Tab-separated table of C-alpha atoms in Angstrom:
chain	number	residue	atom	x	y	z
U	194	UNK	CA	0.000	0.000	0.000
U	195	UNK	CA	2.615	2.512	-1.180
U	196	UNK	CA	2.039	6.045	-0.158
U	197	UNK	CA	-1.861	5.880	-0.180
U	198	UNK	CA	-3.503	9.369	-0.146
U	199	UNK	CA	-7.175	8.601	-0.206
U	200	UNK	CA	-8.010	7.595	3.858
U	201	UNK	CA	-11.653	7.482	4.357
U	202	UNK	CA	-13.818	7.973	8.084
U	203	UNK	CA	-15.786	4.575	8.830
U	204	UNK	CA	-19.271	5.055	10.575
U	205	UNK	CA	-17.651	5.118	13.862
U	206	UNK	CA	-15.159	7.788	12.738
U	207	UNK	CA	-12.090	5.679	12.520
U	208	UNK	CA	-9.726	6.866	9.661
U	209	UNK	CA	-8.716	4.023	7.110
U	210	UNK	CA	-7.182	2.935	3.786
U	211	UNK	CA	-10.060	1.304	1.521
U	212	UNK	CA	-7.704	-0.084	-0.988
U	213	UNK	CA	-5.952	-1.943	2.150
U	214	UNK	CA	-9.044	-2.890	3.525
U	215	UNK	CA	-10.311	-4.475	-0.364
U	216	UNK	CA	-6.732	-6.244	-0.543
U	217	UNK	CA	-6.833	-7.957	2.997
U	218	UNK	CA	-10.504	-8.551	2.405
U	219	UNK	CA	-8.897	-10.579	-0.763
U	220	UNK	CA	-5.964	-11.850	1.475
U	221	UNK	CA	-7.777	-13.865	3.533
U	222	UNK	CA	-11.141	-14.805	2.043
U	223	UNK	CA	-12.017	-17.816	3.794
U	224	UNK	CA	-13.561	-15.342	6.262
U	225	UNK	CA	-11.105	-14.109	9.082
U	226	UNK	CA	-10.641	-10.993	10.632
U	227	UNK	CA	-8.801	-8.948	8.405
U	228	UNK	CA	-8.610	-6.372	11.002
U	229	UNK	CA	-5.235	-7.033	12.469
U	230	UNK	CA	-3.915	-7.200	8.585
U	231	UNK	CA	-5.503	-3.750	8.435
U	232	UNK	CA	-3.519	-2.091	11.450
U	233	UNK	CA	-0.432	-4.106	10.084
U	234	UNK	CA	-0.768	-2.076	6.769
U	235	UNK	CA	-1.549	1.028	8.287
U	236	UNK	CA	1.586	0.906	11.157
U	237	UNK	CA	3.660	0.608	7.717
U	238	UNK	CA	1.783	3.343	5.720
U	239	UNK	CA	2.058	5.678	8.923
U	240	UNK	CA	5.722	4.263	9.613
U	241	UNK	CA	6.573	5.218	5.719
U	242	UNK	CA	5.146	8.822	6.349
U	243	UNK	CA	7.312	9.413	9.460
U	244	UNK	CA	10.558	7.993	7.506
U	245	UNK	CA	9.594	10.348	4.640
U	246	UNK	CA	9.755	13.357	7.247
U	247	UNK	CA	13.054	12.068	8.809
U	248	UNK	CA	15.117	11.647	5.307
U	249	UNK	CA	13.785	14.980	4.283
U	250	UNK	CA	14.935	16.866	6.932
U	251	UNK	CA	18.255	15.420	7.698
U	252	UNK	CA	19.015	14.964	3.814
U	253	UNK	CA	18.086	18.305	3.391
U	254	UNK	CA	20.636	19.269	5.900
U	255	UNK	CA	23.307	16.840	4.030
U	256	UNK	CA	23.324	13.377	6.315
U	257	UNK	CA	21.327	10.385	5.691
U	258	UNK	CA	18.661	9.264	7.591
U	259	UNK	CA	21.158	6.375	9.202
U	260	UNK	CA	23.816	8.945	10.043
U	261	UNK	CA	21.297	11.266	12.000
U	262	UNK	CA	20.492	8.453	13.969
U	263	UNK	CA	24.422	7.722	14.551
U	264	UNK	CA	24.651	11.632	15.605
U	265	UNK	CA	21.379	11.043	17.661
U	266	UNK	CA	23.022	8.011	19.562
U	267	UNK	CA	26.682	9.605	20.004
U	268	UNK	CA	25.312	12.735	21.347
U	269	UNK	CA	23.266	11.228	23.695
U	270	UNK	CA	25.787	9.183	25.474
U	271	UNK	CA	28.059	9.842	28.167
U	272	UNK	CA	30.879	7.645	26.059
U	273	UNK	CA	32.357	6.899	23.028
U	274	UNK	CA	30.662	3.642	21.376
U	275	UNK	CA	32.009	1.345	19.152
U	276	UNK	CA	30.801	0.669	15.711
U	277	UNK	CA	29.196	-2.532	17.323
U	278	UNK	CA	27.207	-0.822	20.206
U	279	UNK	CA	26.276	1.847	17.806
U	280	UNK	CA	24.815	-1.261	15.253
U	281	UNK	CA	23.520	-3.441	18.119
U	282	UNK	CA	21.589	-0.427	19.067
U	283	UNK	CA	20.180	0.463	15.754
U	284	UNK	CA	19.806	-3.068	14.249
U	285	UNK	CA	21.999	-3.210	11.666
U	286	UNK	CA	25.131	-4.475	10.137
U	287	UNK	CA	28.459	-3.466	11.757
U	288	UNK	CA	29.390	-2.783	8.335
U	289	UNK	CA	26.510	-0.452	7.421
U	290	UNK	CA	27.279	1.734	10.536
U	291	UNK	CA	31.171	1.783	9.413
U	292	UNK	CA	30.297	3.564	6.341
U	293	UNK	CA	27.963	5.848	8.043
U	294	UNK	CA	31.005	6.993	10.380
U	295	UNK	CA	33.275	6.988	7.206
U	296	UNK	CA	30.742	9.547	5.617
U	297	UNK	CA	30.253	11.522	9.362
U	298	UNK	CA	33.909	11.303	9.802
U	299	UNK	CA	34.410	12.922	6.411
U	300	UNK	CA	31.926	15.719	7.153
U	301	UNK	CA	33.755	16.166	10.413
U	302	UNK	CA	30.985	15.674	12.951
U	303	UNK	CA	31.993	12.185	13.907
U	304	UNK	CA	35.835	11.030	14.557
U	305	UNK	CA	37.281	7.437	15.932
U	306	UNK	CA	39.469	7.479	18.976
U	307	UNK	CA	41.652	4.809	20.036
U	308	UNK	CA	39.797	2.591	22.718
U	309	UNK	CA	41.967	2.993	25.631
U	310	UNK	CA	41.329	-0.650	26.862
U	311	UNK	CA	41.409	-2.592	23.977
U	312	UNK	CA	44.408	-1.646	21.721
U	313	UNK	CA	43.005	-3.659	18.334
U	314	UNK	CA	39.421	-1.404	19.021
U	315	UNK	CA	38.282	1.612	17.697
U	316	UNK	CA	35.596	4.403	19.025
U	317	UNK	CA	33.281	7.212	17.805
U	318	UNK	CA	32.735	10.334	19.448
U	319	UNK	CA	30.620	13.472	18.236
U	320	UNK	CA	32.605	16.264	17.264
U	321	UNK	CA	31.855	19.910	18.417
U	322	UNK	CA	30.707	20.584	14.697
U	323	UNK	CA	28.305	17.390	15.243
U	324	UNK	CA	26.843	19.057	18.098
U	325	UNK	CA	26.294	22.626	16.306
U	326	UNK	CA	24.780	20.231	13.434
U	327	UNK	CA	22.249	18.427	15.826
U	328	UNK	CA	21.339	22.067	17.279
U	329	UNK	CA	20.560	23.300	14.181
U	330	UNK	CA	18.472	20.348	13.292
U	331	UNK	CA	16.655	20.266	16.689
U	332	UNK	CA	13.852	23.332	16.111
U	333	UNK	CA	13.449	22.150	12.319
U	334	UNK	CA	12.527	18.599	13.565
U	335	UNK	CA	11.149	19.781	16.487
U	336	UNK	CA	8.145	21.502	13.901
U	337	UNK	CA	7.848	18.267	11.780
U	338	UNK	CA	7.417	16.372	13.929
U	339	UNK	CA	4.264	18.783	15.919
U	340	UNK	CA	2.794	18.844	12.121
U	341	UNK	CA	3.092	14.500	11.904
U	342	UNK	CA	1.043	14.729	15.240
U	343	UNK	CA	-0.995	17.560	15.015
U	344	UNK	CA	-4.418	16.962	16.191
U	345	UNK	CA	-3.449	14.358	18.819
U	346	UNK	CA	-3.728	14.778	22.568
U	347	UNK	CA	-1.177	14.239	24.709
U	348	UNK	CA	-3.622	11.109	26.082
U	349	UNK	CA	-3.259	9.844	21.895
U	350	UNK	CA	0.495	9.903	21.978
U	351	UNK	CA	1.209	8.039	25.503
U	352	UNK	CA	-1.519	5.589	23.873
U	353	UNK	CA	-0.071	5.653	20.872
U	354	UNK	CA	3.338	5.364	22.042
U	355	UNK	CA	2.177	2.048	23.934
U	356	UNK	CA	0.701	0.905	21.343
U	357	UNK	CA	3.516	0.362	18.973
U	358	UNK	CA	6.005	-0.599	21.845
U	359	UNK	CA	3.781	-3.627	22.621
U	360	UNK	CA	3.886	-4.324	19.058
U	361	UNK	CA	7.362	-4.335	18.807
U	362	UNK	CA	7.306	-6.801	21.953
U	363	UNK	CA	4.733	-8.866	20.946
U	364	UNK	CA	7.201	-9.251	17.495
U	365	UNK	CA	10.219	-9.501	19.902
U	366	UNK	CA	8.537	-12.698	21.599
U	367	UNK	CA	7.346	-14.200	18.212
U	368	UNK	CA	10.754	-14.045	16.675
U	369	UNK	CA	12.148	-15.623	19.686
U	370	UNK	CA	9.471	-18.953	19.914
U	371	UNK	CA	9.952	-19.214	16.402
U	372	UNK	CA	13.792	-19.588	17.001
U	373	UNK	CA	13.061	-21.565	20.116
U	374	UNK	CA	11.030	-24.345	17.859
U	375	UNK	CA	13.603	-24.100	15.080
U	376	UNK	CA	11.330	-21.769	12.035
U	377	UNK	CA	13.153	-19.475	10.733
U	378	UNK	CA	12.135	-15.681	10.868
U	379	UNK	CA	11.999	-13.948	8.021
U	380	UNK	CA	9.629	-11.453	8.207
């Protein structure tokens, strides 16, 4: 359901997407609810939408999406992280965030230190001209991201917000009993 524009109001005044609704209808015809199939589509419609808004402004500023979320983690820590706590923490390759410091450490808002207790290991710290970056992005995404929620109460966003973290656990658990009884997890 790529970038759908057309949401319609159910009866109850529910907003959803009627060509997702007519293809999960068609998805599973021999009469189950298609409702969860539904919320599935329209996490990833609203999660496509927020992504949009993120590579917009931080491309539009010169970094990727991925490096703003490297800045995001360096500047929020106390530390220098390695390359692997900085891909364990965003779920991604080691090698991935290695190019994503290459490109910050070329701009000159990341740069790798020698990790003092492990001579073969390398860190990343944010730069002073990191920080002035992140500043300057701060009130920018500070506005997109009021417009993305505008019209929710604060009650809609701490729902919200629990909503899609028990989600993400619920998916947490499933991956793990499907590892437990030996199915692989591809999804």
């Amino acid at each position: 359901m790529n970038d759908v524009h057309n949401f319609e109001v159910d009866p109850a005044g529910f907003h959803y997407d009627p060509r997702a609704r007519a293809t999960m209808a068609r998805l599973i015809a021999d009469g189950g609810d298609p409702l969860a199939f539904e919320a599935a589509s329209a996490v990833r419609t609203a999660y496509r939408a927020i992504e949009r808004t993120r590579t917009q402004g931080s491309e539009g500023r010169g970094v990727s999406a991925g490096a703003l979320d490297v800045l995001v983690r360096l500047d929020g820590e106390e530390r220098r992280l390695s390359i692997g706590e900085l891909a364990r923490a965003a779920g991604v390759s080691s090698r991935n965030v290695t190019g994503l410091v290459d490109t910050l450490e070329r701009d000159g808002l990341v740069r790798r230190v020698p990790d003092e207790t492990d001579r073969r290991s390398v860190l990343a710290e944010i730069t002073p001209a990191g920080r002035a970056w992140l500043d300057a992005f701060r009130k920018p995404a500070q506005a997109a991201m009021r417009a993305m929620f505008r019209g929710f109460t604060p009650e809609e966003l701490v729902v919200f917000r629990d909503l899609c973290l028990r989600l993400a656990d619920n998916q947490i658990r499933l991956s793990a009993h499907l590892r437990q009884n030996g199915q692989r997890d591809d999804h």
